mmCIF file of C-alpha atoms (C1' of nucleotides) in Angstrom:
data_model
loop_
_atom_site.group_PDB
_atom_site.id
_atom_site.type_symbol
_atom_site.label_atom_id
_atom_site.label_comp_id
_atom_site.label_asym_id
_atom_site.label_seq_id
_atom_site.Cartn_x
_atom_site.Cartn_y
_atom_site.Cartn_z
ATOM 1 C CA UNK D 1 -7.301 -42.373 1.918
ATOM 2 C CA UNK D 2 -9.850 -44.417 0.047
ATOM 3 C CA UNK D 3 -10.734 -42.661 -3.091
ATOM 4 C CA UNK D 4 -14.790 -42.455 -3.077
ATOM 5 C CA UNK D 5 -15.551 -44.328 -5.996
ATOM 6 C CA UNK D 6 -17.564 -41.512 -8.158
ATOM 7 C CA UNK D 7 -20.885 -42.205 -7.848
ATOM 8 C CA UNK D 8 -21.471 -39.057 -9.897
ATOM 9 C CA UNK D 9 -19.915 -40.532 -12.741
ATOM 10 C CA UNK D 10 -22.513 -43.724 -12.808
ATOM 11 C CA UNK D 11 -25.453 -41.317 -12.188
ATOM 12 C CA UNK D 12 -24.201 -39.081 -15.107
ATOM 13 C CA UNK D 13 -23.474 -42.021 -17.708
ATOM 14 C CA UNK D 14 -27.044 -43.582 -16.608
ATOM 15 C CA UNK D 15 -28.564 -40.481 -17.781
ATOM 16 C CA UNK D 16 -26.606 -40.378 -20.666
ATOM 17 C CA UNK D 17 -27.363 -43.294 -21.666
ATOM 18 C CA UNK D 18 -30.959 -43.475 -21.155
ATOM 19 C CA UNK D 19 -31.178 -40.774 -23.262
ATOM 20 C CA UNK D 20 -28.914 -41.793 -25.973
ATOM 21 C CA UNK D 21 -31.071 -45.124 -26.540
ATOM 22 C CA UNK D 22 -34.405 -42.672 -26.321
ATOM 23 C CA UNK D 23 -32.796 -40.460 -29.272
ATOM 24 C CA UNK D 24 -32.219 -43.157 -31.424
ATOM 25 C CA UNK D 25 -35.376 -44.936 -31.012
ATOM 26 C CA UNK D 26 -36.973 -41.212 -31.485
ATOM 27 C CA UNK D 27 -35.021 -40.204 -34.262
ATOM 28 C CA UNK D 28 -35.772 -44.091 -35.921
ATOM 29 C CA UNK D 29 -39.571 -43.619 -35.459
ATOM 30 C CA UNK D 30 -40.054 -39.554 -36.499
ATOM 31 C CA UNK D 31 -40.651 -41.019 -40.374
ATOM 32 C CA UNK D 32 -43.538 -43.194 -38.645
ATOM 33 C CA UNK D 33 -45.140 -39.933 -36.700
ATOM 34 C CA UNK D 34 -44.380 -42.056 -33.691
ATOM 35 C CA UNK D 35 -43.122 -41.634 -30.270
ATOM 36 C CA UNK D 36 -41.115 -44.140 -28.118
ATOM 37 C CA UNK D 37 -43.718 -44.622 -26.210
ATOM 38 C CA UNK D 38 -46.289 -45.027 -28.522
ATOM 39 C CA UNK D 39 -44.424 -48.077 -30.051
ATOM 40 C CA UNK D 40 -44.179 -49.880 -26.847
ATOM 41 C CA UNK D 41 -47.821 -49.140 -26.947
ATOM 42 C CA UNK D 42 -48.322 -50.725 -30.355
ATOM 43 C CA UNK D 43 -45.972 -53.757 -29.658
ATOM 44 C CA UNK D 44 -47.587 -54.887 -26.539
ATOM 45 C CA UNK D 45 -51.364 -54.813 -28.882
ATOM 46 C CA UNK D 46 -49.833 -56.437 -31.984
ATOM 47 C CA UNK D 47 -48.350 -58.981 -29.479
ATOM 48 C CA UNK D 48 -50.682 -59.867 -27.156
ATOM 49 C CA UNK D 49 -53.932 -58.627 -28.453
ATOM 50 C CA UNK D 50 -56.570 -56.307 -27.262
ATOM 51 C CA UNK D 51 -55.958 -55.387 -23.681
ATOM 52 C CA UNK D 52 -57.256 -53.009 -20.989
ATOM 53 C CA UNK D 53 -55.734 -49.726 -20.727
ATOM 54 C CA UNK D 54 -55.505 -50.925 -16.939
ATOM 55 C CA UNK D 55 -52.704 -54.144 -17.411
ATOM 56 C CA UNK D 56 -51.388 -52.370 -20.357
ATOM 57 C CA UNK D 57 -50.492 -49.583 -17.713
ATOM 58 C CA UNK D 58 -49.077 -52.250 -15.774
ATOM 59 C CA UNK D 59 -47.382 -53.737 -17.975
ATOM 60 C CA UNK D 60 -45.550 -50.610 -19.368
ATOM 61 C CA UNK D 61 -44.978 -49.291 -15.666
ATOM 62 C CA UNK D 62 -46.751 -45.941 -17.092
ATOM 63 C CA UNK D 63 -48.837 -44.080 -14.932
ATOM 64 C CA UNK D 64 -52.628 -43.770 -15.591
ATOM 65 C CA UNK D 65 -52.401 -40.024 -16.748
ATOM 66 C CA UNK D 66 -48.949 -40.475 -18.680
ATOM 67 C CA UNK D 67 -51.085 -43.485 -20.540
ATOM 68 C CA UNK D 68 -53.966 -41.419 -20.654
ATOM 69 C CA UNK D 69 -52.504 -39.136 -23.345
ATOM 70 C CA UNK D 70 -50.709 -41.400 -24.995
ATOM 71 C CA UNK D 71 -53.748 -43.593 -25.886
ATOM 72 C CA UNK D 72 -55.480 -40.085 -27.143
ATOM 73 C CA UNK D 73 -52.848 -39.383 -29.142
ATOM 74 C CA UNK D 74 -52.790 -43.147 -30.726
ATOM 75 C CA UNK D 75 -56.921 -42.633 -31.492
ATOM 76 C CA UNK D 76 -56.301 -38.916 -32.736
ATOM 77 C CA UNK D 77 -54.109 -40.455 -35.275
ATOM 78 C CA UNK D 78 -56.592 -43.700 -35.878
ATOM 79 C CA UNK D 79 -54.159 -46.112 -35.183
ATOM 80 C CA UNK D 80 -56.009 -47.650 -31.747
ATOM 81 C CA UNK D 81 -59.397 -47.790 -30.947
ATOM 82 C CA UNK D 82 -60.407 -47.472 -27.145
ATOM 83 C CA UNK D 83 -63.745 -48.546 -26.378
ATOM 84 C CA UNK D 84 -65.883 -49.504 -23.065
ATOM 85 C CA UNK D 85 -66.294 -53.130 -22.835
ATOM 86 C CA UNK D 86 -66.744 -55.956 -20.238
ATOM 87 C CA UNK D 87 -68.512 -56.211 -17.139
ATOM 88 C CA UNK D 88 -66.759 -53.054 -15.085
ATOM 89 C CA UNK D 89 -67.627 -50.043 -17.383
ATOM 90 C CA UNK D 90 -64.991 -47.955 -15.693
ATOM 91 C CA UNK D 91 -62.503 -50.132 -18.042
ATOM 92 C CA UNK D 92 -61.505 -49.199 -21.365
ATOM 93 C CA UNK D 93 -60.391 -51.947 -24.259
ATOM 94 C CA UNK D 94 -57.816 -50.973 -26.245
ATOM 95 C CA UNK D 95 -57.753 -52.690 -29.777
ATOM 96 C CA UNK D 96 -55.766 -52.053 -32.878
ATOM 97 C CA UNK D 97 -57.531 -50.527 -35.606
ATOM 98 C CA UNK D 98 -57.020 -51.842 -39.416
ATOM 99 C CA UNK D 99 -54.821 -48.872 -39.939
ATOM 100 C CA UNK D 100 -52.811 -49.351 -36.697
ATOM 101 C CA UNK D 101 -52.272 -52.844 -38.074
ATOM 102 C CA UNK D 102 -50.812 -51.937 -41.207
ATOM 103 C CA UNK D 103 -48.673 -49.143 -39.542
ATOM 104 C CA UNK D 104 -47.259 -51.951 -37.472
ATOM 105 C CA UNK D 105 -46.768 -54.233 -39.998
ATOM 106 C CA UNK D 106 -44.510 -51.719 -42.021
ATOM 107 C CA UNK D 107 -42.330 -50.498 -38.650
ATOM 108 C CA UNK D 108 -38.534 -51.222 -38.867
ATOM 109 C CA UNK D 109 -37.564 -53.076 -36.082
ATOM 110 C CA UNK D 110 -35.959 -51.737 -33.315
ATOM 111 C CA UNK D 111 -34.469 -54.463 -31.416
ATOM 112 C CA UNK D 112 -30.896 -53.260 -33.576
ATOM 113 C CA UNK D 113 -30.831 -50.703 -31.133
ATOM 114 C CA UNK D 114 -30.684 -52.689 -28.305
ATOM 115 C CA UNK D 115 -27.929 -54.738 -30.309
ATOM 116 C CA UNK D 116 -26.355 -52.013 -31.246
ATOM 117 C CA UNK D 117 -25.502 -50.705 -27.149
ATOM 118 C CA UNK D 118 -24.964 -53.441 -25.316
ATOM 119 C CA UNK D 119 -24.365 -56.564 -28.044
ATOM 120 C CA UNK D 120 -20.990 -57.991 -27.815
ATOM 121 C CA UNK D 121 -19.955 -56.880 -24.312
ATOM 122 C CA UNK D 122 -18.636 -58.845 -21.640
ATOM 123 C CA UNK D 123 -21.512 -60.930 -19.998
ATOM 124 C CA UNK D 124 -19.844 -60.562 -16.667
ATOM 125 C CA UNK D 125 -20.023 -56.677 -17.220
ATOM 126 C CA UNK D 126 -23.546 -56.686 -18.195
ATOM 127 C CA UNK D 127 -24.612 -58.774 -14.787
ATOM 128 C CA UNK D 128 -23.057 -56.314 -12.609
ATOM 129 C CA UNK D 129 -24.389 -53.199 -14.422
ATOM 130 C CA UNK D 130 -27.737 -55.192 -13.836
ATOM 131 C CA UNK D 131 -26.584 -55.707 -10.418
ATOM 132 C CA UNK D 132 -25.800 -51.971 -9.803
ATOM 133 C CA UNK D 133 -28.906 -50.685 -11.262
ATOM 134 C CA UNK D 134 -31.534 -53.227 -10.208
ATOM 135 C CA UNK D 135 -29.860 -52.329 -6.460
ATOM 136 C CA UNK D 136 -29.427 -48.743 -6.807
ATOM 137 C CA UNK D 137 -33.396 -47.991 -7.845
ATOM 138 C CA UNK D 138 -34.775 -50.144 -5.439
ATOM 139 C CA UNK D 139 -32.870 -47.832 -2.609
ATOM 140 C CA UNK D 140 -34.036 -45.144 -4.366
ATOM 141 C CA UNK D 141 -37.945 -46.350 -4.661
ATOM 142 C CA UNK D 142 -37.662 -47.478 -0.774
ATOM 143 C CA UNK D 143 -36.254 -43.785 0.261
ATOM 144 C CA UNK D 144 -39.153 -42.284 -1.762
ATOM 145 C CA UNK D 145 -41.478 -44.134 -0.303
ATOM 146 C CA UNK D 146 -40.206 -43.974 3.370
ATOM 147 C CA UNK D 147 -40.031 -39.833 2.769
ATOM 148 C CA UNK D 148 -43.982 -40.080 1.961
ATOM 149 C CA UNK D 149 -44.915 -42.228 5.064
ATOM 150 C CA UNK D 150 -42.704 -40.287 7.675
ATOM 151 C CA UNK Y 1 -27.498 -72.258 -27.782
ATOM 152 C CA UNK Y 2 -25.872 -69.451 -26.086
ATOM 153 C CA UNK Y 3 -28.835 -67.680 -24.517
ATOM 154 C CA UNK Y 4 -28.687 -64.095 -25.554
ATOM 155 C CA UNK Y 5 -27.759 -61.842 -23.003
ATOM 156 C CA UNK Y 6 -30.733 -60.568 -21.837
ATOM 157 C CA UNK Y 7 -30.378 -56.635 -23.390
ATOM 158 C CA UNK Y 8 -33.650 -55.200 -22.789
ATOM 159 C CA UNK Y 9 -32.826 -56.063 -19.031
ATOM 160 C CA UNK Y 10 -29.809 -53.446 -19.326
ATOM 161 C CA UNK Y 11 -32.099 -50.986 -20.888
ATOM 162 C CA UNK Y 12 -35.044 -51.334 -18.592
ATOM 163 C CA UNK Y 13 -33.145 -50.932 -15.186
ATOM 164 C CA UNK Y 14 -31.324 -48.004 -16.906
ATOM 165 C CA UNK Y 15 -34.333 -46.323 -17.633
ATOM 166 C CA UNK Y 16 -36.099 -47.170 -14.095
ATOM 167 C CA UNK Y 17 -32.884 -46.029 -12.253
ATOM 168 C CA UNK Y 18 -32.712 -42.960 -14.070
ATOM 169 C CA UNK Y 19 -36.466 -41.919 -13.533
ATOM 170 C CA UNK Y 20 -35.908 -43.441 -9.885
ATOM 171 C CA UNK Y 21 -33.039 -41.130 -9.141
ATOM 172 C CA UNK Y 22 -35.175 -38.139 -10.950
ATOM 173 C CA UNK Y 23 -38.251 -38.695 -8.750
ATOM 174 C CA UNK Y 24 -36.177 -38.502 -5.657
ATOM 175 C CA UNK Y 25 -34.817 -35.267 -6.225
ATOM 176 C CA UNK Y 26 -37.994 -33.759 -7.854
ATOM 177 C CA UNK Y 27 -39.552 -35.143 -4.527
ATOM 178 C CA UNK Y 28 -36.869 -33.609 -2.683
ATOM 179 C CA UNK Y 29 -36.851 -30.024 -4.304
ATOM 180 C CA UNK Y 30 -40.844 -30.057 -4.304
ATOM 181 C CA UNK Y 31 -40.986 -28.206 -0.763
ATOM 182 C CA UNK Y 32 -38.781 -25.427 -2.387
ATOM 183 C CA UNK Y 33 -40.460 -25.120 -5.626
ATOM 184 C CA UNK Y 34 -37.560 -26.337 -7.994
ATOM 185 C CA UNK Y 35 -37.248 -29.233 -10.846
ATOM 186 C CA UNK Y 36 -33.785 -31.055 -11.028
ATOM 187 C CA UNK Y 37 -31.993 -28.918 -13.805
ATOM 188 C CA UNK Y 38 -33.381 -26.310 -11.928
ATOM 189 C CA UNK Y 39 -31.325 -26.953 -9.349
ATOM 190 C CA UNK Y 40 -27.979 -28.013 -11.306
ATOM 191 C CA UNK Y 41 -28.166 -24.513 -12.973
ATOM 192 C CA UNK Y 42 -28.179 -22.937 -9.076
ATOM 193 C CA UNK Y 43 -25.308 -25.403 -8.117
ATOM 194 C CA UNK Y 44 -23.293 -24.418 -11.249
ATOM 195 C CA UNK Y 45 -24.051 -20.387 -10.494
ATOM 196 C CA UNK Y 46 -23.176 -21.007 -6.767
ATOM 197 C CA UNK Y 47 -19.836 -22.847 -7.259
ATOM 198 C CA UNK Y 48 -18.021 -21.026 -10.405
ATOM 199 C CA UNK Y 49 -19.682 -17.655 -9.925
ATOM 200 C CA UNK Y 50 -21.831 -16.047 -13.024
ATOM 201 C CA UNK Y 51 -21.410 -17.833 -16.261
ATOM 202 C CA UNK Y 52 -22.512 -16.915 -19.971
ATOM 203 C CA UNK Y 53 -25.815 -19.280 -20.850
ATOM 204 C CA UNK Y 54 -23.567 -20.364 -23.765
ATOM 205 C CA UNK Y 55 -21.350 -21.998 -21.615
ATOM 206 C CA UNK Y 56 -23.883 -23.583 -18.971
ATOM 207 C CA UNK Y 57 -25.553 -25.198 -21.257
ATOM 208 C CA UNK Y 58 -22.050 -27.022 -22.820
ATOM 209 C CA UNK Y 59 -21.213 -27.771 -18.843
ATOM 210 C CA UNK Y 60 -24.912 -29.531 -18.204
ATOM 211 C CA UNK Y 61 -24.834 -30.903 -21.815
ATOM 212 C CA UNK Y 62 -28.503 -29.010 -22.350
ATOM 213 C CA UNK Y 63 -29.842 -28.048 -25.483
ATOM 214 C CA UNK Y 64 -29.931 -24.114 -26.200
ATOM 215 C CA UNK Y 65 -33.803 -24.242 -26.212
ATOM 216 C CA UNK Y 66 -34.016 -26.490 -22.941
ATOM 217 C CA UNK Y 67 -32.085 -24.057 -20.873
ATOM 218 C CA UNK Y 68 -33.482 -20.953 -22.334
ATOM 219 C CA UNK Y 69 -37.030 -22.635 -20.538
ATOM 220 C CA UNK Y 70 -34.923 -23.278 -17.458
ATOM 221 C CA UNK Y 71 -33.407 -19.778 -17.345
ATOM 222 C CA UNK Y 72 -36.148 -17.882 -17.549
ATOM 223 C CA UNK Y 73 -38.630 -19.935 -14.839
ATOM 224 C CA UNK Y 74 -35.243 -19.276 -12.920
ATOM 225 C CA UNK Y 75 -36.024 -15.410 -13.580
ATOM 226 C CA UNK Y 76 -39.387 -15.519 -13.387
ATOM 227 C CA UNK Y 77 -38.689 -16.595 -9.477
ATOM 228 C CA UNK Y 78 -36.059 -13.960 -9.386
ATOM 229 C CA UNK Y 79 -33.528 -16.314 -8.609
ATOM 230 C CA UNK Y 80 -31.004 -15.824 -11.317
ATOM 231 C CA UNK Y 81 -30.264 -12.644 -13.052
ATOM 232 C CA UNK Y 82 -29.647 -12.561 -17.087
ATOM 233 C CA UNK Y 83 -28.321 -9.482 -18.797
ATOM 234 C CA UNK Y 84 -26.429 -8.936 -22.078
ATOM 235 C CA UNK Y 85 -22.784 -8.511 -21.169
ATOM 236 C CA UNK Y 86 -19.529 -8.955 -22.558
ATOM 237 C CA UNK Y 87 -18.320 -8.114 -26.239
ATOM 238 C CA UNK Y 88 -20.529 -10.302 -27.938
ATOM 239 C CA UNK Y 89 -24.261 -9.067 -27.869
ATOM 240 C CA UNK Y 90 -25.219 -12.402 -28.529
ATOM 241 C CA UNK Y 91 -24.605 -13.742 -25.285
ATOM 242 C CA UNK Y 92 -26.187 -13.418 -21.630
ATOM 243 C CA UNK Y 93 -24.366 -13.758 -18.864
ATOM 244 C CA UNK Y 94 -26.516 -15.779 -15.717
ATOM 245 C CA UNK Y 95 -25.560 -14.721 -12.134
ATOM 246 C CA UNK Y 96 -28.072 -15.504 -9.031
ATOM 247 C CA UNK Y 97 -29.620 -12.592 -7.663
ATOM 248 C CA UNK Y 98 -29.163 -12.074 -3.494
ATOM 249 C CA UNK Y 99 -32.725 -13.984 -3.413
ATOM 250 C CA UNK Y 100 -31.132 -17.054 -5.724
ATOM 251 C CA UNK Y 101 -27.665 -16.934 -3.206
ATOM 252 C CA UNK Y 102 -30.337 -17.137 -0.516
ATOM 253 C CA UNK Y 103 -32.338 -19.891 -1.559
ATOM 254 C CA UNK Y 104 -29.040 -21.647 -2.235
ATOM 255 C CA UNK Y 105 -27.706 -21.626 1.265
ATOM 256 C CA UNK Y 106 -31.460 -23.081 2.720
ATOM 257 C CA UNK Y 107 -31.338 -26.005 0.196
ATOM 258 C CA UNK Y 108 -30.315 -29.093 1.240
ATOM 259 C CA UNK Y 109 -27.694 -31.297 0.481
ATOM 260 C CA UNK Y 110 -28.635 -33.287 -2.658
ATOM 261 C CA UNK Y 111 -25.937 -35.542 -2.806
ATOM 262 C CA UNK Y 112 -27.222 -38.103 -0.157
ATOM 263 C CA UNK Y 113 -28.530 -39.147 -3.368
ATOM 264 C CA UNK Y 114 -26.490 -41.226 -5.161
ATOM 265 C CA UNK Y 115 -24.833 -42.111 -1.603
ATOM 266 C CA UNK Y 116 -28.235 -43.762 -1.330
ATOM 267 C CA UNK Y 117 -28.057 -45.205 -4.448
ATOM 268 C CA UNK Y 118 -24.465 -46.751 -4.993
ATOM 269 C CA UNK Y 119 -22.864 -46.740 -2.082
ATOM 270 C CA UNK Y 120 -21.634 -49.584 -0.310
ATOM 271 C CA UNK Y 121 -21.723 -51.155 -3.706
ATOM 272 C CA UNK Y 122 -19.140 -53.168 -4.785
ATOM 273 C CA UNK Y 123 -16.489 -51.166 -6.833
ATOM 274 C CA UNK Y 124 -16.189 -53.855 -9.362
ATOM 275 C CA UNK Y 125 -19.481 -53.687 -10.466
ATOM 276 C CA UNK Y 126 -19.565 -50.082 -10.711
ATOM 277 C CA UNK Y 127 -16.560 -49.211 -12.606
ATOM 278 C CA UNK Y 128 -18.050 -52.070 -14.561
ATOM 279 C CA UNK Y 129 -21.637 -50.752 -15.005
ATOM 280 C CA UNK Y 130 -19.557 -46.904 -16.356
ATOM 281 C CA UNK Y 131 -17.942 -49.468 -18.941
ATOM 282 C CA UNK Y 132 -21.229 -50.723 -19.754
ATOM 283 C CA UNK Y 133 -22.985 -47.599 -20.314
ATOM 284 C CA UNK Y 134 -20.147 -45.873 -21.334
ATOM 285 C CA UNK Y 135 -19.592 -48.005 -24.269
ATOM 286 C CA UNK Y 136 -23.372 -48.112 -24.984
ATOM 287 C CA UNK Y 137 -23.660 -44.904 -24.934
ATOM 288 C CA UNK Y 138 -20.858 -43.964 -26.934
ATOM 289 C CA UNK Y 139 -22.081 -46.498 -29.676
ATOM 290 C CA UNK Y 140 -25.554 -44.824 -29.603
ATOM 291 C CA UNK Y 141 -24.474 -41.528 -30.091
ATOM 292 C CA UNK Y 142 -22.268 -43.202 -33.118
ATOM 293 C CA UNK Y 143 -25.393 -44.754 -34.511
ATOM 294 C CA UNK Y 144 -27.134 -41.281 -34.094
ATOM 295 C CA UNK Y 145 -24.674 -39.573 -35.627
ATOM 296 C CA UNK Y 146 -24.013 -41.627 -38.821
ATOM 297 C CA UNK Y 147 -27.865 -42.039 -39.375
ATOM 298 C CA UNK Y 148 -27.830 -38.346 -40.043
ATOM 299 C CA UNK Y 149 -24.668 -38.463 -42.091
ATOM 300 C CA UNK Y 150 -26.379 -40.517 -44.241
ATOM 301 C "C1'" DC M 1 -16.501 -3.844 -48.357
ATOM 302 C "C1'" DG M 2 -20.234 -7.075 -48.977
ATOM 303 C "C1'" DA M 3 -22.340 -11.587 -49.227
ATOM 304 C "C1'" DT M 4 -22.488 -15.690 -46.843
ATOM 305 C "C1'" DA M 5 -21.977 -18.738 -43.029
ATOM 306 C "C1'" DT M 6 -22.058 -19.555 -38.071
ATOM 307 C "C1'" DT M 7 -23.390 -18.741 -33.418
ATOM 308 C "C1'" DT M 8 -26.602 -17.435 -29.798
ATOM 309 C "C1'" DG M 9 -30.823 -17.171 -27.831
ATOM 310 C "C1'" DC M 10 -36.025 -17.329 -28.279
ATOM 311 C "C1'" DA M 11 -40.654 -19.166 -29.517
ATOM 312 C "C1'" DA M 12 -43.721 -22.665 -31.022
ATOM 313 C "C1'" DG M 13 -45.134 -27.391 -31.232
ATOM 314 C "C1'" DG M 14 -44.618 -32.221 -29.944
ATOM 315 C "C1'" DT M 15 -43.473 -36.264 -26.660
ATOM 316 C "C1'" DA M 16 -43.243 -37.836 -22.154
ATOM 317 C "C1'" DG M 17 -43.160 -37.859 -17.292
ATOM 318 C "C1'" DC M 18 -45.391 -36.566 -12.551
ATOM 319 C "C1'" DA M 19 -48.953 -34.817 -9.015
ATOM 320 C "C1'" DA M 20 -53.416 -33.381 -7.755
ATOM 321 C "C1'" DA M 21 -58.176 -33.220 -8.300
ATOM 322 C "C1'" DC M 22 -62.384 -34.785 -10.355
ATOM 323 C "C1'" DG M 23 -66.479 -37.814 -12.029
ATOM 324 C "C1'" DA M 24 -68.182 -42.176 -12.638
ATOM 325 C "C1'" DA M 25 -68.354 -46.880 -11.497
ATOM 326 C "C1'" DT M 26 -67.446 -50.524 -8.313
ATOM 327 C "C1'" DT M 27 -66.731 -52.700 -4.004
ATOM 328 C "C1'" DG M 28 -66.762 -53.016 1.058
ATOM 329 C "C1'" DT M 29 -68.972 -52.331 5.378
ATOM 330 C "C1'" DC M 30 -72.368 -51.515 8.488
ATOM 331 C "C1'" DG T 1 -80.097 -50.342 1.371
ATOM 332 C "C1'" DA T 2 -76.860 -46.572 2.542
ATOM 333 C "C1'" DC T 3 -72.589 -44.686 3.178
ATOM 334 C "C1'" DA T 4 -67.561 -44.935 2.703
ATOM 335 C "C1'" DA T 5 -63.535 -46.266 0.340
ATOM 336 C "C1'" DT T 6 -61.372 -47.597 -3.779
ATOM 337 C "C1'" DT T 7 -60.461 -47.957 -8.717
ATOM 338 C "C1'" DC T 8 -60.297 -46.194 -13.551
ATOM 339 C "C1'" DG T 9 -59.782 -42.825 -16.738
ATOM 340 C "C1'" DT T 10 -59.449 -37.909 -17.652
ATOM 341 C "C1'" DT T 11 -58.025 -33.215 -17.148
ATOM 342 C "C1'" DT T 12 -55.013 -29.598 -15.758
ATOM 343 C "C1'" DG T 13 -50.658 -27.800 -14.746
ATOM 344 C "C1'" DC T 14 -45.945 -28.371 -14.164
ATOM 345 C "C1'" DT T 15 -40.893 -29.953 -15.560
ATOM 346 C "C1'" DA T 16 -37.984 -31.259 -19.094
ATOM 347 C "C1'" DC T 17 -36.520 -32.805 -23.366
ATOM 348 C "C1'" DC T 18 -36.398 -32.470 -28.589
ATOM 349 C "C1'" DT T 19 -36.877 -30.287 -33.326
ATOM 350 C "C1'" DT T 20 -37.747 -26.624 -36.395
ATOM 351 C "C1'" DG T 21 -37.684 -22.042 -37.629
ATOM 352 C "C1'" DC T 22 -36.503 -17.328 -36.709
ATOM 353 C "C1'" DA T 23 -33.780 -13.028 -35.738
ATOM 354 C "C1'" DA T 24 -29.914 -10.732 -34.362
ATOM 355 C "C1'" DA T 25 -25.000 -10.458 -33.789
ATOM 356 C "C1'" DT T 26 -20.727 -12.036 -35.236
ATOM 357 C "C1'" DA T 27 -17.233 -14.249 -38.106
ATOM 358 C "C1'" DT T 28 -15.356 -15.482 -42.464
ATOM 359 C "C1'" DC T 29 -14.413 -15.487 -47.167
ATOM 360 C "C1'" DG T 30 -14.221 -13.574 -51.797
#
DNA sequence: CGATATTTGCAAGGTAGCAAACGAATTGTC
DNA sequence: GACAATTCGTTTGCTACCTTGCAAATATCG
């Protein structure tokens, strides 16, 4: 009788995982009054420049309302400034204040924790857990979108 | 030059599998009016019988402040009971209420889930993608732990 | 016995995610 | 030009997760 491999197991270690990386990176940027996602928010303006809260949405795979408060909590705090600009005045530019600039500069950075889970492990290993995941959410995304169109 | 695994790969697909898997049961529980833990608190109460919150929350690895939320929307839709019991005055014990038993036996099977996502898939790669976030994980937590320590 | 942990649960406050609904601006179509 | 559809950002309300701080009950040590 073929044992069924335990798909419960790779679910519950995903999770885990997810959320182990996401408490470090948390627990790294409390000091800085910063949330995960408000770094990636940071990184993507200190990296590429001023963008619109549109592609940067894109770009993060955040949803417009999830964005939405982040950005206001980024101008609450003065580090961003969000401003209409351009031709379509629906748009809003996002820019780095002076402050958010010096907040960056003075941010550890995190790419240890990325070395720290999955640096040094077996290449071979790392392609298939690619593999696995890259597969198993794009059955998932397809299912959630076939449920909405039945 | 050894081009460096790609690591943020790993973590990205972790994190869009996880919230991938997530949406589909949220999507899936909608028409009954539960979230996810929700639902693993009812699953827990409907296979072992009434447990003490205490323990619950060590079986779905939740926080003491997360579940007390959970518990008491749980209550709030009269689906689980809580009442001080036992020597200790401390602790409640959870049991589902005729209406939770009820709602139990209507619910769906959730576990077509992670059939969707990993099965069929190559049993190689999966108990290779546990090692990988096993051992990431486990390293995180490490990291977590000793940052603390400190 | 009494003072001091430790454990258990709760409440408040913050981050982050989603869905639904809305206003304003833009674009498409007739 | 007028009406319809779409896009962009916001707001509201929900789930869920965390931390901190509290209070009560219990356990432990001197």
């Amino acid at each position: 009788m073929p044992e069924p491999s335990d798909h419960s197991t790779v679910a519950a270690w995903t999770k885990r995982c997810y959320f182990a990386g996401r408490a470090l990176m948390d627990a790294t940027l409390r000091p800085y009054d910063l949330g995960a996602t408000q770094w990636y928010v940071l990184r993507h303006l200190a990296d590429v420049g001023p963008a619109m809260q549109r592609d940067l949405g894109r770009a993060l795979e955040l949803e417009r309302a999830t964005l939405s408060g982040i950005v206001a909590a980024l101008v609450r705090k003065g580090l961003v400034r969000q401003a209409a600009s351009g031709g379509d005045q629906r748009q809003r530019l996002l820019t780095l204040t002076a402050s958010g600039e010096a907040l960056w500069r003075r941010l550890p950075d995190l790419s240890f924790i990325q070395e720290a889970a999955f640096g040094g492990i077996d290449a071979a290993d790392l392609a298939a857990a690619v593999r696995v995941l890259r597969a198993a959410t794009e059955r998932l995304q397809g299912l959630a979108g076939k449920a909405q169109a039945s």
